[in-house]
PDB file of C-alpha atoms and ligand atoms in Angstrom:
ATOM      1  CA  MET A   1     -15.236 -23.601   4.860  1.00  0.00           C
ATOM      2  CA  LEU A   2     -11.969 -21.893   4.713  1.00  0.00           C
ATOM      3  CA  GLY A   3     -10.862 -19.095   6.958  1.00  0.00           C
ATOM      4  CA  LEU A   4      -8.694 -16.433   6.038  1.00  0.00           C
ATOM      5  CA  GLY A   5      -5.572 -18.255   7.820  1.00  0.00           C
ATOM      6  CA  ALA A   6      -5.951 -21.020   5.039  1.00  0.00           C
ATOM      7  CA  ALA A   7      -6.035 -18.347   1.943  1.00  0.00           C
ATOM      8  CA  GLY A   8      -3.466 -18.846  -0.499  1.00  0.00           C
ATOM      9  CA  VAL A   9      -0.121 -18.165   1.128  1.00  0.00           C
ATOM     10  CA  ALA A  10       3.292 -17.620  -0.509  1.00  0.00           C
ATOM     11  CA  VAL A  11       6.838 -16.117   0.361  1.00  0.00           C
ATOM     12  CA  GLY A  12       6.758 -12.518   0.156  1.00  0.00           C
ATOM     13  CA  ALA A  13       9.543  -9.758   0.030  1.00  0.00           C
ATOM     14  CA  PRO A  14      11.330  -9.251   3.589  1.00  0.00           C
ATOM     15  CA  VAL A  15      11.068  -5.862   4.337  1.00  0.00           C
ATOM     16  CA  ALA A  16      14.132  -5.630   6.447  1.00  0.00           C
ATOM     17  CA  ASN A  17      16.116  -6.088   3.244  1.00  0.00           C
ATOM     18  CA  GLY A  18      14.046  -3.083   1.931  1.00  0.00           C
ATOM     19  CA  LEU A  19      13.289  -4.034  -1.706  1.00  0.00           C
ATOM     20  CA  GLY A  20      14.787  -7.226  -1.167  1.00  0.00           C
ATOM     21  CA  SER A  21      12.940  -9.985  -3.399  1.00  0.00           C
ATOM     22  CA  ALA A  22      11.109 -13.089  -2.990  1.00  0.00           C
ATOM     23  CA  LEU A  23      14.628 -14.739  -3.699  1.00  0.00           C
ATOM     24  CA  SER A  24      16.283 -13.546  -0.799  1.00  0.00           C
ATOM     25  CA  ALA A  25      13.477 -15.273   0.920  1.00  0.00           C
ATOM     26  CA  LEU A  26      13.379 -18.510  -0.801  1.00  0.00           C
ATOM     27  CA  ALA A  27      17.219 -18.265  -0.119  1.00  0.00           C
ATOM     28  CA  GLN A  28      16.439 -18.575   3.648  1.00  0.00           C
ATOM     29  CA  GLY A  29      14.574 -21.957   2.646  1.00  0.00           C
ATOM     30  CA  GLY A  30      11.805 -21.236   1.251  1.00  0.00           C
ATOM     31  CA  ALA A  31       9.462 -20.724   4.386  1.00  0.00           C
ATOM     32  CA  ALA A  32      11.014 -17.372   5.740  1.00  0.00           C
ATOM     33  CA  GLY A  33       7.336 -16.006   4.765  1.00  0.00           C
ATOM     34  CA  LEU A  34       6.110 -18.486   7.482  1.00  0.00           C
ATOM     35  CA  VAL A  35       7.830 -18.065  10.337  1.00  0.00           C
ATOM     36  CA  PRO A  36       5.345 -16.633  13.435  1.00  0.00           C
ATOM     37  CA  GLY A  37       6.124 -13.064  13.971  1.00  0.00           C
ATOM     38  CA  GLY A  38       8.606 -12.605  11.173  1.00  0.00           C
ATOM     39  CA  ASP A  39       8.370  -9.174   8.920  1.00  0.00           C
ATOM     40  CA  TYR A  40       7.185 -10.628   5.994  1.00  0.00           C
ATOM     41  CA  PHE A  41       4.249 -10.080   3.833  1.00  0.00           C
ATOM     42  CA  ARG A  42       2.345 -13.275   2.845  1.00  0.00           C
ATOM     43  CA  LEU A  43       0.922 -12.969  -0.507  1.00  0.00           C
ATOM     44  CA  TYR A  44      -2.623 -13.471  -0.470  1.00  0.00           C
ATOM     45  CA  THR A  45      -5.092 -14.433  -3.505  1.00  0.00           C
ATOM     46  CA  VAL A  46      -8.473 -15.968  -3.287  1.00  0.00           C
ATOM     47  CA  THR A  47      -8.072 -17.083  -6.609  1.00  0.00           C
ATOM     48  CA  SER A  48      -5.909 -19.924  -8.400  1.00  0.00           C
ATOM     49  CA  GLY A  49      -3.211 -17.171  -8.824  1.00  0.00           C
ATOM     50  CA  PHE A  50      -2.088 -13.461  -9.311  1.00  0.00           C
ATOM     51  CA  PRO A  51      -4.098 -11.820 -12.382  1.00  0.00           C
ATOM     52  CA  PRO A  52      -2.006 -10.194 -14.873  1.00  0.00           C
ATOM     53  CA  ALA A  53      -2.858  -6.456 -15.082  1.00  0.00           C
ATOM     54  CA  PRO A  54      -5.106  -5.824 -18.437  1.00  0.00           C
ATOM     55  CA  GLU A  55      -3.705  -4.047 -21.197  1.00  0.00           C
ATOM     56  CA  HIS A  56      -5.521  -0.975 -20.831  1.00  0.00           C
ATOM     57  CA  TYR A  57      -5.868  -1.059 -16.913  1.00  0.00           C
ATOM     58  CA  ARG A  58      -8.560   1.491 -16.086  1.00  0.00           C
ATOM     59  CA  LEU A  59      -9.977   2.183 -12.502  1.00  0.00           C
ATOM     60  CA  VAL A  60     -13.699   2.845 -12.730  1.00  0.00           C
ATOM     61  CA  VAL A  61     -15.419   5.116 -10.047  1.00  0.00           C
ATOM     62  CA  ASP A  62     -19.040   4.800 -10.994  1.00  0.00           C
ATOM     63  CA  GLY A  63     -22.762   4.473  -8.949  1.00  0.00           C
ATOM     64  CA  LEU A  64     -23.962   7.594  -7.376  1.00  0.00           C
ATOM     65  CA  VAL A  65     -21.504  10.229  -8.950  1.00  0.00           C
ATOM     66  CA  GLU A  66     -21.944  13.132 -11.253  1.00  0.00           C
ATOM     67  CA  HIS A  67     -18.909  12.126 -13.149  1.00  0.00           C
ATOM     68  CA  ARG A  68     -18.221   8.611 -14.044  1.00  0.00           C
ATOM     69  CA  LEU A  69     -14.256   8.115 -13.804  1.00  0.00           C
ATOM     70  CA  GLU A  70     -12.175   6.097 -15.612  1.00  0.00           C
ATOM     71  CA  LEU A  71      -8.408   6.267 -14.537  1.00  0.00           C
ATOM     72  CA  SER A  72      -5.175   4.891 -16.004  1.00  0.00           C
ATOM     73  CA  VAL A  73      -2.298   4.830 -13.694  1.00  0.00           C
ATOM     74  CA  ALA A  74      -1.039   7.718 -15.302  1.00  0.00           C
ATOM     75  CA  ASP A  75      -4.311   9.655 -14.670  1.00  0.00           C
ATOM     76  CA  LEU A  76      -3.933   8.321 -10.767  1.00  0.00           C
ATOM     77  CA  ARG A  77      -0.011   9.694 -10.761  1.00  0.00           C
ATOM     78  CA  ALA A  78      -0.744  13.189 -11.925  1.00  0.00           C
ATOM     79  CA  LEU A  79      -3.233  13.563  -9.241  1.00  0.00           C
ATOM     80  CA  PRO A  80      -1.724  14.996  -5.675  1.00  0.00           C
ATOM     81  CA  SER A  81       0.123  12.250  -4.650  1.00  0.00           C
ATOM     82  CA  VAL A  82       0.332  10.999  -0.668  1.00  0.00           C
ATOM     83  CA  ARG A  83       3.556   8.985   0.883  1.00  0.00           C
ATOM     84  CA  LEU A  84       2.917   7.169   4.099  1.00  0.00           C
ATOM     85  CA  VAL A  85       5.120   4.966   5.984  1.00  0.00           C
ATOM     86  CA  ARG A  86       2.730   2.638   8.019  1.00  0.00           C
ATOM     87  CA  PRO A  87       2.392  -0.705   9.339  1.00  0.00           C
ATOM     88  CA  PHE A  88       0.416  -3.360   7.028  1.00  0.00           C
ATOM     89  CA  GLN A  89      -1.368  -5.997   9.500  1.00  0.00           C
ATOM     90  CA  CYS A  90      -3.422  -9.128   8.839  1.00  0.00           C
ATOM     91  CA  VAL A  91      -5.983 -10.008  10.927  1.00  0.00           C
ATOM     92  CA  THR A  92      -4.624 -13.258  11.108  1.00  0.00           C
ATOM     93  CA  GLY A  93      -1.759 -12.027  12.928  1.00  0.00           C
ATOM     94  CA  TRP A  94       1.058 -11.068  10.803  1.00  0.00           C
ATOM     95  CA  ARG A  95       2.478  -7.578  10.617  1.00  0.00           C
ATOM     96  CA  VAL A  96       5.133  -5.687   8.610  1.00  0.00           C
ATOM     97  CA  PRO A  97       6.080  -2.496  10.145  1.00  0.00           C
ATOM     98  CA  GLY A  98       7.533   0.846   8.387  1.00  0.00           C
ATOM     99  CA  VAL A  99       6.067   0.061   4.709  1.00  0.00           C
ATOM    100  CA  HIS A 100       6.266   2.827   2.278  1.00  0.00           C
ATOM    101  CA  TRP A 101       2.928   3.488   0.292  1.00  0.00           C
ATOM    102  CA  THR A 102       2.189   5.954  -2.496  1.00  0.00           C
ATOM    103  CA  GLY A 103      -0.798   6.817  -3.877  1.00  0.00           C
ATOM    104  CA  ALA A 104      -3.645   9.441  -4.299  1.00  0.00           C
ATOM    105  CA  ARG A 105      -6.485   9.876  -1.622  1.00  0.00           C
ATOM    106  CA  LEU A 106      -9.427   7.834  -2.371  1.00  0.00           C
ATOM    107  CA  GLY A 107     -11.527  11.020  -0.888  1.00  0.00           C
ATOM    108  CA  HIS A 108      -9.684  12.657  -3.756  1.00  0.00           C
ATOM    109  CA  LEU A 109     -11.179  10.363  -6.172  1.00  0.00           C
ATOM    110  CA  LEU A 110     -14.552  10.754  -4.532  1.00  0.00           C
ATOM    111  CA  ASP A 111     -14.519  14.735  -4.753  1.00  0.00           C
ATOM    112  CA  LEU A 112     -13.379  14.349  -8.465  1.00  0.00           C
ATOM    113  CA  ALA A 113     -16.434  12.085  -9.171  1.00  0.00           C
ATOM    114  CA  GLY A 114     -18.915  14.303  -7.067  1.00  0.00           C
ATOM    115  CA  VAL A 115     -20.856  11.922  -4.750  1.00  0.00           C
ATOM    116  CA  ARG A 116     -24.811  12.287  -5.043  1.00  0.00           C
ATOM    117  CA  SER A 117     -27.477  11.492  -2.535  1.00  0.00           C
ATOM    118  CA  PRO A 118     -28.435   8.874  -1.103  1.00  0.00           C
ATOM    119  CA  ALA A 119     -24.919   7.420  -1.150  1.00  0.00           C
ATOM    120  CA  VAL A 120     -23.585   6.216   2.007  1.00  0.00           C
ATOM    121  CA  ALA A 121     -20.926   3.777   1.010  1.00  0.00           C
ATOM    122  CA  LEU A 122     -18.448   2.179  -1.264  1.00  0.00           C
ATOM    123  CA  HIS A 123     -18.481  -0.982  -2.905  1.00  0.00           C
ATOM    124  CA  LEU A 124     -14.964  -2.230  -4.208  1.00  0.00           C
ATOM    125  CA  ARG A 125     -14.205  -4.556  -6.652  1.00  0.00           C
ATOM    126  CA  SER A 126     -10.751  -6.343  -8.005  1.00  0.00           C
ATOM    127  CA  PHE A 127     -10.180  -7.589 -11.397  1.00  0.00           C
ATOM    128  CA  ASP A 128      -9.353 -10.963 -10.141  1.00  0.00           C
ATOM    129  CA  GLY A 129     -13.069 -10.850 -10.517  1.00  0.00           C
ATOM    130  CA  VAL A 130     -13.754 -12.365  -7.177  1.00  0.00           C
ATOM    131  CA  TYR A 131     -12.554 -10.171  -4.303  1.00  0.00           C
ATOM    132  CA  THR A 132     -14.666  -7.603  -2.917  1.00  0.00           C
ATOM    133  CA  GLU A 133     -14.742  -4.947  -0.258  1.00  0.00           C
ATOM    134  CA  SER A 134     -16.664  -1.904   1.458  1.00  0.00           C
ATOM    135  CA  LEU A 135     -16.266   1.164   2.975  1.00  0.00           C
ATOM    136  CA  THR A 136     -18.197   3.471   4.645  1.00  0.00           C
ATOM    137  CA  LEU A 137     -18.175   7.134   2.699  1.00  0.00           C
ATOM    138  CA  ALA A 138     -16.687   8.699   6.326  1.00  0.00           C
ATOM    139  CA  GLN A 139     -14.099   5.478   6.184  1.00  0.00           C
ATOM    140  CA  ALA A 140     -13.077   6.260   2.905  1.00  0.00           C
ATOM    141  CA  ARG A 141     -12.680   9.779   2.959  1.00  0.00           C
ATOM    142  CA  LEU A 142      -9.979   9.642   5.788  1.00  0.00           C
ATOM    143  CA  ALA A 143      -6.596  11.214   4.802  1.00  0.00           C
ATOM    144  CA  ASP A 144      -4.745   7.733   5.240  1.00  0.00           C
ATOM    145  CA  VAL A 145      -6.770   5.820   2.728  1.00  0.00           C
ATOM    146  CA  LEU A 146      -5.121   5.621  -0.403  1.00  0.00           C
ATOM    147  CA  VAL A 147      -5.638   4.427  -3.849  1.00  0.00           C
ATOM    148  CA  ALA A 148      -1.842   3.046  -4.302  1.00  0.00           C
ATOM    149  CA  TYR A 149       0.517   2.458  -7.204  1.00  0.00           C
ATOM    150  CA  ASP A 150       3.845   2.326  -5.037  1.00  0.00           C
ATOM    151  CA  MET A 151       4.710   0.056  -2.299  1.00  0.00           C
ATOM    152  CA  LEU A 152       8.150  -0.148  -0.959  1.00  0.00           C
ATOM    153  CA  ASP A 153       8.962   2.930  -3.280  1.00  0.00           C
ATOM    154  CA  ALA A 154       8.643   0.998  -6.331  1.00  0.00           C
ATOM    155  CA  PRO A 155       5.474   0.227  -8.581  1.00  0.00           C
ATOM    156  CA  LEU A 156       3.389  -2.116  -6.830  1.00  0.00           C
ATOM    157  CA  THR A 157       4.163  -5.563  -8.011  1.00  0.00           C
ATOM    158  CA  ARG A 158       1.754  -8.043  -9.847  1.00  0.00           C
ATOM    159  CA  GLU A 159       1.879 -10.051  -6.427  1.00  0.00           C
ATOM    160  CA  HIS A 160       0.921  -7.404  -4.168  1.00  0.00           C
ATOM    161  CA  GLY A 161      -1.926  -6.255  -6.324  1.00  0.00           C
ATOM    162  CA  GLY A 162      -0.395  -4.126  -8.791  1.00  0.00           C
ATOM    163  CA  PRO A 163      -0.751  -1.821 -11.170  1.00  0.00           C
ATOM    164  CA  VAL A 164      -3.141  -0.236  -8.435  1.00  0.00           C
ATOM    165  CA  ARG A 165      -4.355  -1.251  -4.987  1.00  0.00           C
ATOM    166  CA  LEU A 166      -6.337   0.248  -2.102  1.00  0.00           C
ATOM    167  CA  TYR A 167      -4.461   0.866   1.180  1.00  0.00           C
ATOM    168  CA  VAL A 168      -6.486   1.643   4.308  1.00  0.00           C
ATOM    169  CA  ALA A 169      -4.032   2.448   6.639  1.00  0.00           C
ATOM    170  CA  PRO A 170      -6.353   1.872   9.931  1.00  0.00           C
ATOM    171  CA  MET A 171      -7.981  -1.374   9.114  1.00  0.00           C
ATOM    172  CA  TYR A 172      -6.732  -4.605   9.026  1.00  0.00           C
ATOM    173  CA  GLY A 173      -5.220  -5.857   5.680  1.00  0.00           C
ATOM    174  CA  TYR A 174      -8.072  -7.425   4.350  1.00  0.00           C
ATOM    175  CA  LYS A 175      -9.668  -3.740   3.433  1.00  0.00           C
ATOM    176  CA  SER A 176      -6.646  -3.141   1.142  1.00  0.00           C
ATOM    177  CA  VAL A 177      -8.327  -4.623  -2.048  1.00  0.00           C
ATOM    178  CA  LYS A 178      -5.651  -6.063  -4.649  1.00  0.00           C
ATOM    179  CA  TRP A 179      -5.759  -5.485  -8.708  1.00  0.00           C
ATOM    180  CA  LEU A 180      -8.388  -2.669  -7.661  1.00  0.00           C
ATOM    181  CA  SER A 181     -10.741  -1.847 -10.545  1.00  0.00           C
ATOM    182  CA  ARG A 182     -13.709  -0.481  -9.744  1.00  0.00           C
ATOM    183  CA  ILE A 183     -15.186   1.652  -7.097  1.00  0.00           C
ATOM    184  CA  SER A 184     -18.932   1.944  -7.186  1.00  0.00           C
ATOM    185  CA  VAL A 185     -20.469   4.801  -4.919  1.00  0.00           C
ATOM    186  CA  VAL A 186     -23.469   2.936  -3.323  1.00  0.00           C
ATOM    187  CA  ASP A 187     -26.495   3.713  -0.952  1.00  0.00           C
ATOM    188  CA  ARG A 188     -25.966   0.852   1.711  1.00  0.00           C
ATOM    189  CA  VAL A 189     -22.877  -1.064   2.699  1.00  0.00           C
ATOM    190  CA  GLU A 190     -22.582  -4.306   1.266  1.00  0.00           C
ATOM    191  CA  PRO A 191     -20.209  -6.698   3.071  1.00  0.00           C
ATOM    192  CA  GLY A 192     -17.351  -7.665   1.235  1.00  0.00           C
ATOM    193  CA  TYR A 193     -15.187 -11.091   0.464  1.00  0.00           C
ATOM    194  CA  TRP A 194     -14.284 -11.852   4.009  1.00  0.00           C
ATOM    195  CA  GLU A 195     -17.017  -9.996   5.997  1.00  0.00           C
ATOM    196  CA  ASN A 196     -19.683 -12.654   3.993  1.00  0.00           C
ATOM    197  CA  PHE A 197     -17.396 -15.426   6.085  1.00  0.00           C
ATOM    198  CA  GLY A 198     -17.585 -13.460   9.484  1.00  0.00           C
ATOM    199  CA  TYR A 199     -14.942 -11.141   9.548  1.00  0.00           C
ATOM    200  CA  ALA A 200     -16.072  -7.214  10.733  1.00  0.00           C
ATOM    201  CA  VAL A 201     -17.245  -4.980   8.458  1.00  0.00           C
ATOM    202  CA  ASP A 202     -15.591  -1.885  10.531  1.00  0.00           C
ATOM    203  CA  ALA A 203     -12.007  -3.509  10.643  1.00  0.00           C
ATOM    204  CA  TRP A 204     -10.131  -1.060  12.939  1.00  0.00           C
ATOM    205  CA  VAL A 205      -7.192  -2.347  13.767  1.00  0.00           C
ATOM    206  CA  GLY A 206      -6.989  -2.733  17.674  1.00  0.00           C
ATOM    207  CA  ARG A 207     -10.779  -1.619  18.276  1.00  0.00           C
ATOM    208  CA  SER A 208     -12.095  -4.733  16.346  1.00  0.00           C
ATOM    209  CA  ASN A 209     -10.772  -8.198  16.808  1.00  0.00           C
ATOM    210  CA  GLY A 210     -11.361  -8.584  13.063  1.00  0.00           C
ATOM    211  CA  ARG A 211     -14.497 -11.012  13.553  1.00  0.00           C
ATOM    212  CA  THR A 212     -18.207 -10.759  14.359  1.00  0.00           C
ATOM    213  CA  GLY A 213     -19.792 -13.486  15.097  1.00  0.00           C
ATOM    214  CA  ALA A 214     -18.955 -17.339  15.538  1.00  0.00           C
ATOM    215  CA  PRO A 215     -15.229 -17.934  15.158  1.00  0.00           C
ATOM    216  CA  ILE A 216     -14.525 -19.495  11.352  1.00  0.00           C
ATOM    217  CA  GLY A 217     -11.810 -21.334  10.005  1.00  0.00           C
TER     218      GLY A 217
HETATM  219  N1  LIG B   1      -8.189  -9.061  -4.384  1.00  0.00           N
HETATM  220  C1  LIG B   1      -7.399  -9.785  -3.306  1.00  0.00           C
HETATM  221  N2  LIG B   1      -7.220  -8.594  -2.523  1.00  0.00           N
HETATM  222  C2  LIG B   1      -6.567  -8.740  -0.961  1.00  0.00           C
HETATM  223  C3  LIG B   1      -6.656 -10.121  -0.842  1.00  0.00           C
HETATM  224  C4  LIG B   1      -6.985 -11.125  -1.742  1.00  0.00           C
HETATM  225  O1  LIG B   1      -7.212 -12.377  -1.425  1.00  0.00           O
HETATM  226  N3  LIG B   1      -7.215 -10.699  -3.036  1.00  0.00           N
HETATM  227  N4  LIG B   1      -6.034 -10.603   0.693  1.00  0.00           N
HETATM  228  C5  LIG B   1      -6.383  -9.497   1.604  1.00  0.00           C
HETATM  229  C6  LIG B   1      -5.649  -9.915   3.036  1.00  0.00           C
HETATM  230  S1  LIG B   1      -6.414 -10.688   3.596  1.00  0.00           S
HETATM  231  C7  LIG B   1      -4.690  -9.243   3.239  1.00  0.00           C
HETATM  232  S2  LIG B   1      -3.925  -9.331   4.599  1.00  0.00           S
HETATM  233  C8  LIG B   1      -3.825  -8.493   2.030  1.00  0.00           C
HETATM  234  C9  LIG B   1      -2.355  -9.280   2.093  1.00  0.00           C
HETATM  235  O2  LIG B   1      -1.547  -8.400   1.043  1.00  0.00           O
HETATM  236  P1  LIG B   1      -0.431  -8.670   0.310  1.00  0.00           P
HETATM  237  O3  LIG B   1      -0.785 -10.315  -0.409  1.00  0.00           O
HETATM  238  O4  LIG B   1      -0.054  -7.841  -0.447  1.00  0.00           O
HETATM  239  O5  LIG B   1       0.479  -9.510   1.106  1.00  0.00           O
HETATM  240  O6  LIG B   1      -4.440  -8.494   0.800  1.00  0.00           O
HETATM  241  C10 LIG B   1      -5.851  -8.057   0.920  1.00  0.00           C
HETATM  242  N5  LIG B   1      -6.568  -7.803  -0.315  1.00  0.00           N
HETATM  243 MO1  LIG B   2      -5.285 -10.466   5.884  1.00  0.00          MO
END
């Protein structure tokens, strides 16, 4: 069974160069993304590649809601936007400081949809068809949990989960679902993809070691 550290890894954009591309990382020898402690993103996917955006992308908000939402990227951009500059930290140890994120607050989407009883959590899906995640409603409503469409001050790239991904600032990177397609309001916490392999459901950076139960991978 593969642990998180053995997930698909590719060389990401070096943040020290701002919008520096994977090209410059490759120019440094191709393994720049694997330097221990280096400020590089590792580009993760649990499928065989990075799924292309559907031609008519829509983010669906459904489940225990008053109004089902289907939002295009333009719809999301028209909502009040929040810009954060925060670190991104994977539970496997790599960390990228000072990443610029822009998006709508997840809590704002929930307000628009209108959450109904007996809702307690969200089940989040990716259009890669495999990756899932969970958040309690209280976690989802935190001010630094975004449905992000810009990263590093440019539209999210396909590799980083474009056109839309989640950014859960206070939690480890595995909560930040890439290629976000659907947010379902549900009546119980359903553990997400990595959580089914033993990673913590409440993935607070610094307050969780990222894992529950026996070591995996
Ligand atoms: N759909 C999807 N989302 C995902 C993942 C993934 O494999 N698939 N990996 C997660 C993990 S473990 C991390 S650390 C971050 C990595 O984000 P990045 O690929 O933009 O660096 O995405 C998270 N979201
Ligand atoms: Mo991660």
